[in-house]
Short mmCIF file of C-alpha atoms and ligand atoms in Angstrom, two decimals:
data_model
loop_
_atom_site.label_atom_id
_atom_site.label_comp_id
_atom_site.label_asym_id
_atom_site.label_seq_id
_atom_site.Cartn_x
_atom_site.Cartn_y
_atom_site.Cartn_z
CA MET A 1 133.62 92.16 71.71
CA THR A 2 133.47 89.77 74.66
CA PRO A 3 129.88 89.08 75.73
CA ASP A 4 129.19 90.14 79.32
CA ARG A 5 128.09 86.76 80.64
CA GLY A 6 127.96 87.95 84.25
CA ALA A 7 125.46 90.75 83.60
CA THR A 8 121.99 90.36 85.09
CA PRO A 9 119.38 91.09 82.41
CA THR A 10 117.12 94.05 83.14
CA PRO A 11 113.74 92.72 84.33
CA LEU A 12 110.84 93.30 81.96
CA LEU A 13 108.87 95.06 84.71
CA GLN A 14 110.27 96.81 87.77
CA VAL A 15 107.88 98.15 90.37
CA ASN A 16 109.85 100.41 92.72
CA ASP A 17 108.51 101.55 96.10
CA LEU A 18 105.10 102.18 94.58
CA VAL A 19 102.67 104.24 96.66
CA LYS A 20 99.04 105.13 95.94
CA HIS A 21 97.12 107.16 98.50
CA PHE A 22 93.54 108.25 97.85
CA PRO A 23 92.20 111.36 99.60
CA VAL A 24 88.92 110.49 101.34
CA ARG A 25 86.65 113.34 102.31
CA GLY A 26 84.27 112.84 105.20
CA ARG A 27 82.91 115.33 107.70
CA GLY A 28 86.30 116.24 109.16
CA PRO A 29 89.55 117.04 107.37
CA ALA A 30 90.44 114.88 104.33
CA GLN A 31 92.16 111.63 105.27
CA MET A 32 94.52 109.56 103.16
CA LEU A 33 93.55 105.98 102.28
CA ARG A 34 96.80 104.08 101.90
CA ALA A 35 95.76 101.57 99.22
CA VAL A 36 99.32 100.75 98.14
CA ASP A 37 102.16 101.68 100.47
CA GLY A 38 105.68 101.01 99.23
CA VAL A 39 105.32 97.97 96.99
CA SER A 40 108.34 96.67 95.03
CA PHE A 41 108.72 93.58 92.84
CA THR A 42 109.99 92.58 89.42
CA VAL A 43 108.68 90.43 86.57
CA ASN A 44 111.11 88.89 84.09
CA ALA A 45 110.32 88.38 80.42
CA GLY A 46 108.17 85.30 79.88
CA GLU A 47 107.51 84.59 83.56
CA THR A 48 104.36 84.63 85.69
CA VAL A 49 104.36 86.47 88.98
CA GLY A 50 101.28 85.87 91.12
CA VAL A 51 100.00 88.50 93.57
CA VAL A 52 97.72 87.18 96.29
CA GLY A 53 95.97 88.69 99.30
CA GLU A 54 92.54 89.25 100.79
CA SER A 55 89.96 91.69 99.49
CA GLY A 56 90.96 95.33 99.90
CA CYS A 57 94.70 94.74 100.28
CA GLY A 58 95.52 96.80 97.17
CA LYS A 59 95.87 94.20 94.39
CA SER A 60 93.68 95.95 91.81
CA THR A 61 95.30 99.28 92.60
CA VAL A 62 98.69 97.69 91.87
CA ALA A 63 97.27 96.29 88.60
CA ARG A 64 96.03 99.71 87.51
CA LEU A 65 99.32 101.36 88.48
CA VAL A 66 101.33 98.76 86.52
CA VAL A 67 99.43 99.19 83.25
CA GLY A 68 99.28 102.96 83.63
CA LEU A 69 95.54 103.37 84.23
CA THR A 70 96.40 105.29 87.42
CA LYS A 71 99.38 107.50 88.25
CA PRO A 72 101.26 106.67 91.46
CA THR A 73 101.45 109.04 94.41
CA SER A 74 105.16 108.17 94.42
CA GLY A 75 107.45 105.39 93.24
CA SER A 76 107.88 104.17 89.70
CA VAL A 77 106.90 101.50 87.18
CA LEU A 78 109.66 100.69 84.68
CA VAL A 79 109.26 98.60 81.52
CA GLU A 80 112.53 97.34 80.06
CA GLY A 81 114.30 99.88 82.29
CA GLY A 82 112.25 102.93 81.20
CA ASP A 83 109.56 104.79 83.17
CA ILE A 84 106.00 104.27 81.85
CA TRP A 85 105.28 107.91 82.70
CA ALA A 86 108.21 109.30 80.69
CA ARG A 87 107.03 112.24 78.59
CA GLY A 88 105.75 111.85 75.05
CA LYS A 89 105.96 108.82 72.81
CA GLU A 90 108.40 106.87 74.98
CA GLY A 91 106.08 106.58 77.97
CA ALA A 92 103.01 105.89 75.80
CA GLU A 93 104.86 103.13 73.93
CA ARG A 94 105.92 101.48 77.19
CA ARG A 95 102.35 101.56 78.46
CA ARG A 96 101.21 99.92 75.21
CA ARG A 97 103.59 97.00 75.87
CA MET A 98 101.18 95.95 78.64
CA GLN A 99 97.57 94.85 78.50
CA MET A 100 95.04 93.92 81.17
CA VAL A 101 92.33 91.26 81.52
CA PHE A 102 89.62 92.03 84.08
CA GLN A 103 87.37 89.79 86.17
CA ASN A 104 84.24 90.72 84.25
CA PRO A 105 84.84 90.37 80.50
CA THR A 106 81.53 91.96 79.45
CA GLY A 107 82.25 95.05 81.53
CA SER A 108 85.27 95.74 79.33
CA MET A 109 83.46 95.17 75.98
CA ASN A 110 81.04 97.55 74.32
CA PRO A 111 77.71 95.62 74.22
CA ARG A 112 76.77 97.28 70.89
CA ARG A 113 79.94 96.27 69.01
CA THR A 114 80.94 92.87 67.70
CA VAL A 115 83.44 90.65 69.45
CA GLY A 116 85.75 91.14 66.44
CA ASP A 117 85.76 94.91 66.94
CA ALA A 118 86.41 94.49 70.68
CA VAL A 119 89.33 92.14 70.02
CA ALA A 120 90.82 94.50 67.39
CA GLU A 121 90.60 97.55 69.68
CA PRO A 122 94.22 97.54 70.98
CA LEU A 123 95.44 97.67 67.36
CA GLN A 124 93.78 101.11 67.21
CA VAL A 125 92.58 100.53 63.61
CA LEU A 126 89.45 98.45 63.14
CA ARG A 127 89.00 98.48 59.37
CA ALA A 128 92.51 98.40 57.87
CA PRO A 129 93.40 95.54 55.50
CA GLY A 130 94.59 92.46 57.33
CA ILE A 131 92.84 93.32 60.61
CA ARG A 132 90.06 90.75 60.10
CA ALA A 133 92.64 88.01 59.45
CA LYS A 134 94.61 89.05 62.54
CA VAL A 135 91.42 88.98 64.67
CA GLU A 136 90.49 85.52 63.37
CA GLU A 137 94.00 84.21 63.94
CA THR A 138 93.97 85.53 67.54
CA LEU A 139 90.51 84.07 68.22
CA SER A 140 91.82 80.67 67.04
CA LEU A 141 94.86 81.09 69.26
CA VAL A 142 92.60 81.31 72.34
CA GLY A 143 90.42 78.37 71.22
CA LEU A 144 87.50 80.28 69.68
CA LYS A 145 86.09 79.76 66.17
CA PRO A 146 87.04 82.61 63.78
CA GLU A 147 83.35 83.27 63.01
CA MET A 148 82.87 84.35 66.66
CA ALA A 149 84.23 87.69 65.42
CA ASP A 150 80.72 88.49 64.11
CA ARG A 151 78.91 87.69 67.37
CA MET A 152 77.82 90.25 69.92
CA PRO A 153 79.36 89.82 73.40
CA HIS A 154 76.04 88.73 74.98
CA GLU A 155 75.76 85.87 72.47
CA MET A 156 78.77 84.14 74.05
CA SER A 157 79.05 82.04 77.22
CA GLY A 158 81.06 83.35 80.19
CA GLY A 159 84.04 81.15 79.29
CA GLN A 160 83.94 82.29 75.63
CA GLN A 161 83.75 85.93 76.72
CA GLN A 162 86.82 85.50 78.89
CA ARG A 163 88.67 83.84 75.98
CA ALA A 164 87.70 86.83 73.80
CA ALA A 165 89.00 89.20 76.50
CA ILE A 166 92.29 87.26 76.48
CA ALA A 167 92.39 87.48 72.64
CA ARG A 168 91.96 91.23 72.91
CA ALA A 169 94.81 91.46 75.40
CA MET A 170 97.08 89.30 73.22
CA ILE A 171 96.38 90.72 69.74
CA SER A 172 98.97 93.51 69.98
CA ASN A 173 101.63 91.01 71.08
CA PRO A 174 102.22 92.64 74.51
CA ALA A 175 105.29 91.86 76.60
CA LEU A 176 103.17 91.61 79.77
CA VAL A 177 99.50 90.93 80.49
CA VAL A 178 98.07 91.80 83.89
CA HIS A 179 95.27 89.43 84.91
CA ASP A 180 93.16 90.99 87.67
CA GLU A 181 90.98 88.16 89.01
CA SER A 182 90.55 87.03 85.40
CA VAL A 183 89.28 83.55 86.34
CA ALA A 184 87.40 84.50 89.51
CA SER A 185 83.93 84.61 87.93
CA LEU A 186 84.27 81.18 86.26
CA ASP A 187 83.40 77.77 87.69
CA ILE A 188 86.24 75.46 88.70
CA SER A 189 86.43 73.47 85.45
CA LEU A 190 86.39 76.62 83.29
CA GLN A 191 89.04 78.14 85.57
CA ALA A 192 91.28 75.14 84.91
CA GLN A 193 90.74 75.46 81.14
CA ILE A 194 91.62 79.16 81.14
CA LEU A 195 94.71 78.60 83.32
CA ASN A 196 95.85 75.89 80.86
CA LEU A 197 95.24 78.29 77.98
CA LEU A 198 97.37 80.97 79.66
CA VAL A 199 100.25 78.53 80.21
CA ASP A 200 99.99 77.35 76.60
CA LEU A 201 100.00 80.94 75.25
CA GLN A 202 102.99 81.78 77.40
CA ASP A 203 104.90 78.74 76.12
CA ARG A 204 104.14 79.70 72.54
CA LEU A 205 104.51 83.49 72.67
CA GLY A 206 106.74 84.16 75.69
CA THR A 207 104.29 86.67 77.22
CA ALA A 208 104.88 87.54 80.89
CA TYR A 209 101.91 87.64 83.26
CA LEU A 210 101.17 89.49 86.46
CA PHE A 211 98.45 87.18 87.79
CA ILE A 212 96.44 88.84 90.54
CA SER A 213 93.97 86.83 92.59
CA HIS A 214 92.56 86.34 96.07
CA ASP A 215 92.66 82.60 95.27
CA LEU A 216 95.98 81.16 96.39
CA ALA A 217 95.35 77.81 94.67
CA ALA A 218 94.97 79.53 91.28
CA VAL A 219 98.05 81.68 91.93
CA GLN A 220 100.14 78.66 92.92
CA ALA A 221 98.93 76.69 89.89
CA ILE A 222 100.17 79.23 87.37
CA SER A 223 102.96 81.32 88.91
CA HIS A 224 106.73 81.01 88.80
CA ARG A 225 106.98 83.45 91.68
CA VAL A 226 104.47 84.49 94.33
CA VAL A 227 104.06 87.91 96.00
CA VAL A 228 101.82 88.09 99.09
CA MET A 229 100.20 91.44 99.88
CA TYR A 230 98.60 92.56 103.12
CA LEU A 231 97.02 95.99 103.66
CA GLY A 232 98.93 97.76 100.88
CA GLU A 233 102.29 96.12 101.52
CA VAL A 234 104.27 93.11 100.32
CA VAL A 235 104.78 90.75 103.28
CA GLU A 236 106.46 87.86 101.44
CA SER A 237 107.79 86.95 98.01
CA ALA A 238 109.41 83.73 96.84
CA THR A 239 109.56 81.30 93.95
CA ALA A 240 106.36 79.26 93.77
CA VAL A 241 108.32 76.09 94.59
CA GLU A 242 109.96 77.64 97.65
CA PHE A 243 106.68 79.24 98.74
CA ALA A 244 104.86 75.90 98.50
CA ALA A 245 107.56 74.18 100.56
CA ARG A 246 108.27 76.89 103.12
CA PRO A 247 105.98 79.92 103.51
CA LEU A 248 107.59 82.07 106.21
CA HIS A 249 105.11 84.84 107.03
CA PRO A 250 102.28 83.98 109.47
CA TYR A 251 99.80 85.58 107.01
CA SER A 252 101.04 83.39 104.14
CA VAL A 253 100.77 80.30 106.31
CA ALA A 254 97.22 81.27 107.26
CA LEU A 255 96.24 81.89 103.63
CA ARG A 256 97.74 78.56 102.58
CA ARG A 257 96.04 76.69 105.32
CA ALA A 258 92.66 78.21 104.51
CA ALA A 259 93.18 77.40 100.79
CA LEU A 260 93.78 73.73 101.59
CA LEU A 261 90.46 73.27 103.33
CA PRO A 262 87.16 72.56 101.60
CA ASP A 263 84.67 75.45 101.61
CA PRO A 264 82.40 74.52 104.57
CA GLU A 265 85.44 74.33 106.81
CA ILE A 266 86.94 77.64 105.80
CA GLU A 267 85.24 79.71 108.47
CA GLN A 268 86.47 77.28 111.12
CA SER A 269 89.96 77.31 109.64
CA ARG A 270 89.99 81.10 109.69
CA VAL A 271 89.44 80.95 113.43
CA GLU A 272 92.22 78.39 113.93
CA VAL A 273 94.85 80.21 111.89
CA GLY A 274 94.12 83.68 113.19
CA LEU A 275 92.43 85.11 110.10
CA THR A 276 89.44 86.16 112.14
CA GLY A 277 87.94 89.59 111.69
CA ASP A 278 88.39 91.88 108.75
CA VAL A 279 91.51 93.44 107.33
CA PRO A 280 91.92 96.74 109.25
CA SER A 281 91.10 99.98 107.42
CA PRO A 282 93.83 101.37 105.16
CA LEU A 283 92.73 104.79 106.45
CA ASN A 284 94.29 104.00 109.78
CA PRO A 285 96.59 100.96 109.52
CA PRO A 286 98.06 99.43 112.71
CA SER A 287 101.49 100.67 113.85
CA GLY A 288 104.52 98.46 113.33
CA CYS A 289 103.52 95.26 111.56
CA ARG A 290 100.16 95.78 109.85
CA PHE A 291 99.22 92.12 110.38
CA ARG A 292 99.71 92.28 114.14
CA THR A 293 96.02 92.79 115.01
CA ARG A 294 95.26 89.36 113.50
CA CYS A 295 98.56 87.56 114.09
CA PRO A 296 98.58 84.84 116.77
CA TYR A 297 102.34 85.35 117.28
CA ALA A 298 102.31 89.15 117.78
CA GLU A 299 104.53 90.57 120.54
CA GLN A 300 105.23 94.12 121.72
CA LYS A 301 108.05 94.48 119.17
CA CYS A 302 105.50 93.95 116.40
CA ALA A 303 103.58 97.09 117.48
CA ASP A 304 106.74 99.14 118.05
CA GLU A 305 108.78 98.33 114.95
CA LYS A 306 107.80 97.88 111.35
CA PRO A 307 109.42 94.69 110.01
CA ALA A 308 111.38 95.34 106.79
CA LEU A 309 111.08 93.02 103.81
CA ARG A 310 114.32 91.09 104.32
CA PRO A 311 115.97 88.26 102.36
CA ALA A 312 115.47 84.94 104.16
CA GLN A 313 117.45 83.07 101.53
CA ASP A 314 118.11 83.32 97.79
CA GLY A 315 115.11 84.97 96.19
CA HIS A 316 112.89 84.55 99.28
CA TYR A 317 111.91 87.75 101.10
CA VAL A 318 109.76 88.12 104.19
CA ALA A 319 108.60 91.02 106.41
CA CYS A 320 108.19 89.53 109.88
CA HIS A 321 110.23 89.93 113.09
CA PHE A 322 109.76 86.22 113.72
CA ALA A 323 109.79 84.86 110.18
CA GLY A 324 109.19 81.13 110.10
CA ILE A 325 107.47 81.02 113.50
CA ALA A 326 104.32 79.59 111.93
CA THR A 327 106.17 77.04 109.87
CA ALA A 328 104.45 75.29 107.02
CA THR A 329 105.01 71.94 108.66
CA THR A 330 103.21 72.78 111.86
CA ALA A 331 100.38 74.63 110.15
CA LEU A 332 99.83 72.02 107.47
CA GLU A 333 99.97 69.12 109.91
CA GLY A 334 97.32 70.86 111.95
CA ALA A 335 95.14 71.23 108.88
CA SER A 336 95.03 67.54 107.99
N1 ATP B 401 89.59 105.25 93.51
C1 ATP B 401 89.61 104.97 94.81
N2 ATP B 401 89.32 105.91 95.73
C2 ATP B 401 89.36 105.65 97.05
N3 ATP B 401 89.70 104.44 97.56
C3 ATP B 401 90.01 103.46 96.70
C4 ATP B 401 89.98 103.67 95.27
N4 ATP B 401 90.35 102.49 94.67
C5 ATP B 401 90.58 101.60 95.67
N5 ATP B 401 90.37 102.19 96.88
C6 ATP B 401 90.55 101.55 98.19
O1 ATP B 401 91.87 101.04 98.21
C7 ATP B 401 91.92 99.82 98.93
C8 ATP B 401 92.49 98.75 98.02
O2 ATP B 401 91.55 98.48 97.00
P1 ATP B 401 91.83 97.45 95.84
O3 ATP B 401 90.65 97.46 94.94
O4 ATP B 401 93.15 97.75 95.23
O5 ATP B 401 91.93 96.06 96.63
P2 ATP B 401 91.89 94.56 96.10
O6 ATP B 401 92.99 93.85 96.79
O7 ATP B 401 91.90 94.55 94.61
O8 ATP B 401 90.50 94.01 96.63
P3 ATP B 401 89.52 92.92 95.97
O9 ATP B 401 90.14 91.57 96.26
O10 ATP B 401 88.24 93.12 96.70
O11 ATP B 401 89.42 93.19 94.50
C9 ATP B 401 90.49 99.53 99.39
O12 ATP B 401 90.36 99.99 100.70
C10 ATP B 401 89.65 100.35 98.43
O13 ATP B 401 88.44 100.73 99.03
S1 SF4 B 402 106.01 90.84 112.77
FE1 SF4 B 402 104.90 90.06 114.54
S2 SF4 B 402 102.74 90.54 114.14
FE2 SF4 B 402 103.85 90.73 112.22
S3 SF4 B 402 103.59 88.76 111.26
FE3 SF4 B 402 105.53 88.69 112.36
S4 SF4 B 402 105.01 87.83 114.37
FE4 SF4 B 402 103.07 88.47 113.41
MG1 MG B 403 90.61 93.77 93.14
#
């Protein structure tokens, strides 16, 4: 048989037009909170896709939808081409191919059980022969001593706890691990150590990551591709190299510019780049382009017409009527 060299391999993860609306009951009739509103992206085997955006833009909801902790209102999540919500064993097995690491490692570990038991949990058998050896091997893999298996979670430092949480995610050899702000609670030097560990594990085991963070610097440090979310939608996606050289959406440019500035200057930078004020409520998002209420380049068309996510060039997509108007060059020059 002739191999089909032209065929595009099926992505490991396909997120198709994913929607999650939450009913919110107040005094009047129930309203819909549009947490995630038509999000699509793919993750290939062994790659890292970073998702970045401000607080409340729907990142954690996407994370929970991807690993199957929440069912979508509409849209689909496919693993190796198959729906994670397919009936019976098939769907359950696809969901098991993915694991998640949360921001707060202690929150996801039972305080009354040993670290070893927590790490073994995804294997679904804690006492079978060989489990202890597997736990110790996985602890070593993430840079922890095997005897840590006998500790209680509170006897570890924050960095050790996060390594144990990563061991737990990796022990079942998942195809994809979703990291939801997994380094956010650590100080800068621990963050760098954990990011290095993730890269090293990926090189050795070929695990794909969906790396979700509000911190663009962390996302850019680890990702092959970057997806920018704003108010439940994807506004830009590109390879990390292309995104670093040429962000095209005014929101991406603003995020990048703010990320380049040291902390005390951030508030000032937010004023300069138009990131003033809060993200509008997902209960009542602006018409047309959702970023228009904070965009310094907004025109009437932006209120009248929703910009589609369009290809700007190979593998680079942007949802803006005037994509490129806030070019990286201008914005970054202004920041220096
Ligand atoms: N179970 C829920 N019921 C109602 N609203 C929810 C629920 N979960 C999330 N939301 C709302 O959905 C929106 C998106 O929340 P989400 O946690 O996904 O954002 P996020 O980008 O992860 O924010 P952060 O950076 O603060 O973690 C928010 O307005 C949030 O209040
Ligand atoms: S479509 Fe208009 S409001 Fe939206 S980002 Fe582009 S210029 Fe700004
Ligand atoms: Mg979140």
